[in-house]
Amino acid sequence: MATGALLALAGCDYLGLQPVSQIEARKEAEGRAIGGACRQAGRALEDCYTFNPHMSKAAIFNGWREMNDYMLQNKLTEVRPEVAPVLPAGRARADFNAPAGTAGMSAPGEPAKPPARTTLYSTP
């Protein structure tokens, strides 16, 4: 009986039955980690916000700023990502290579092609 009660209580963390303060602290820490990772990768804050719409912008900014200060203090350079980020569902990135209003369009008689993936980041 006691073993069953202990197992049930141990599962509370997995069910999301933590105190609100603990949940908020975890989200704050995750947001700061995401912001720090974005700064280390050389991403702009706006990109970081776009790629992580579910996270607190304040937490992302705090992490980005802390990593920026750390990198400046220790004279560290950015580590460029080798994989292009994937946008969350329902969000689209503008095709900056196509003329205005023609993204995703094809000539008459040609099958429509999806727009090419572009990235704003260049590799060194």
Short mmCIF file of C-alpha atoms in Angstrom, two decimals:
data_model
loop_
_atom_site.label_atom_id
_atom_site.label_comp_id
_atom_site.label_asym_id
_atom_site.label_seq_id
_atom_site.Cartn_x
_atom_site.Cartn_y
_atom_site.Cartn_z
CA MET A 1 0.00 0.00 0.00
CA ALA A 2 2.73 2.45 0.97
CA THR A 3 4.76 1.50 -2.09
CA GLY A 4 1.80 2.28 -4.35
CA ALA A 5 1.34 5.70 -2.73
CA LEU A 6 5.03 6.51 -3.17
CA LEU A 7 4.93 5.48 -6.82
CA ALA A 8 1.83 7.60 -7.39
CA LEU A 9 3.46 10.64 -5.80
CA ALA A 10 6.68 10.11 -7.75
CA GLY A 11 4.69 10.27 -11.00
CA CYS A 12 3.38 13.78 -10.26
CA ASP A 13 6.36 15.36 -11.99
CA TYR A 14 5.61 13.41 -15.15
CA LEU A 15 1.97 14.43 -15.11
CA GLY A 16 2.74 18.13 -14.78
CA LEU A 17 1.42 18.39 -11.25
CA GLN A 18 4.28 20.57 -10.02
CA PRO A 19 3.81 23.87 -8.24
CA VAL A 20 3.35 26.83 -10.57
CA SER A 21 6.56 28.43 -9.32
CA GLN A 22 8.53 25.32 -10.29
CA ILE A 23 6.99 25.27 -13.77
CA GLU A 24 7.72 28.97 -14.28
CA ALA A 25 11.31 28.53 -13.08
CA ARG A 26 11.82 25.69 -15.56
CA LYS A 27 10.38 27.74 -18.45
CA GLU A 28 12.57 30.70 -17.48
CA ALA A 29 15.67 28.48 -17.45
CA GLU A 30 14.73 26.94 -20.82
CA GLY A 31 14.18 30.38 -22.33
CA ARG A 32 17.55 31.60 -21.06
CA ALA A 33 19.24 28.49 -22.46
CA ILE A 34 17.60 29.04 -25.85
CA GLY A 35 18.64 32.69 -25.86
CA GLY A 36 22.21 31.82 -24.96
CA ALA A 37 22.36 29.19 -27.67
CA CYS A 38 20.99 31.65 -30.22
CA ARG A 39 23.65 34.21 -29.32
CA GLN A 40 26.44 31.65 -29.47
CA ALA A 41 25.19 30.58 -32.90
CA GLY A 42 25.20 34.20 -34.09
CA ARG A 43 21.44 34.42 -34.51
CA ALA A 44 19.60 37.69 -34.11
CA LEU A 45 17.11 38.03 -31.28
CA GLU A 46 14.24 38.34 -33.74
CA ASP A 47 15.18 35.01 -35.32
CA CYS A 48 15.32 33.40 -31.91
CA TYR A 49 11.86 34.75 -31.08
CA THR A 50 10.49 33.48 -34.41
CA PHE A 51 11.94 29.99 -34.00
CA ASN A 52 10.67 29.71 -30.40
CA PRO A 53 7.23 31.37 -30.24
CA HIS A 54 6.18 29.32 -27.20
CA MET A 55 8.98 30.68 -25.01
CA SER A 56 9.04 33.92 -23.05
CA LYS A 57 10.70 36.74 -25.00
CA ALA A 58 12.05 38.18 -21.76
CA ALA A 59 13.71 34.87 -20.85
CA ILE A 60 15.19 34.52 -24.34
CA PHE A 61 16.50 38.09 -24.20
CA ASN A 62 18.07 37.54 -20.77
CA GLY A 63 19.87 34.42 -21.96
CA TRP A 64 20.98 36.12 -25.18
CA ARG A 65 22.32 39.14 -23.28
CA GLU A 66 24.14 37.00 -20.70
CA MET A 67 25.82 34.97 -23.43
CA ASN A 68 26.70 38.15 -25.32
CA ASP A 69 28.39 39.59 -22.23
CA TYR A 70 30.20 36.32 -21.58
CA MET A 71 31.42 36.08 -25.18
CA LEU A 72 32.65 39.68 -25.19
CA GLN A 73 34.41 39.27 -21.85
CA ASN A 74 36.17 36.08 -22.95
CA LYS A 75 36.72 37.16 -26.57
CA LEU A 76 34.81 34.17 -27.95
CA THR A 77 33.59 33.95 -31.53
CA GLU A 78 30.26 32.68 -32.79
CA VAL A 79 29.79 29.03 -33.65
CA ARG A 80 27.86 29.03 -36.93
CA PRO A 81 25.15 26.35 -37.15
CA GLU A 82 25.52 23.84 -39.97
CA VAL A 83 21.83 22.97 -40.09
CA ALA A 84 19.20 25.51 -41.09
CA PRO A 85 16.56 25.98 -38.39
CA VAL A 86 13.05 24.66 -38.96
CA LEU A 87 10.25 27.13 -38.47
CA PRO A 88 7.33 26.15 -36.24
CA ALA A 89 4.21 24.87 -38.00
CA GLY A 90 2.08 27.63 -39.48
CA ARG A 91 4.96 30.05 -39.98
CA ALA A 92 6.54 30.80 -43.32
CA ARG A 93 9.81 32.44 -44.16
CA ALA A 94 9.85 34.94 -47.01
CA ASP A 95 11.75 33.92 -50.12
CA PHE A 96 14.26 36.77 -50.39
CA ASN A 97 15.65 35.57 -53.73
CA ALA A 98 12.40 35.87 -55.69
CA PRO A 99 10.98 39.14 -57.03
CA ALA A 100 8.20 40.60 -54.92
CA GLY A 101 4.90 38.73 -55.32
CA THR A 102 6.35 35.81 -57.32
CA ALA A 103 7.43 33.42 -54.58
CA GLY A 104 6.22 29.91 -55.39
CA MET A 105 4.83 30.82 -58.82
CA SER A 106 5.77 28.95 -61.99
CA ALA A 107 5.48 29.65 -65.71
CA PRO A 108 2.28 28.52 -67.45
CA GLY A 109 2.38 24.82 -68.29
CA GLU A 110 5.07 24.02 -65.73
CA PRO A 111 4.24 22.16 -62.53
CA ALA A 112 4.38 24.36 -59.46
CA LYS A 113 7.58 23.97 -57.47
CA PRO A 114 7.87 24.72 -53.79
CA PRO A 115 9.97 27.81 -53.11
CA ALA A 116 13.64 27.15 -52.45
CA ARG A 117 14.73 27.30 -48.84
CA THR A 118 16.83 30.32 -48.19
CA THR A 119 18.77 31.29 -45.16
CA LEU A 120 20.03 34.66 -44.10
CA TYR A 121 23.22 33.22 -42.65
CA SER A 122 26.40 32.79 -44.59
CA THR A 123 29.08 30.27 -43.81
CA PRO A 124 32.58 31.58 -43.15
#
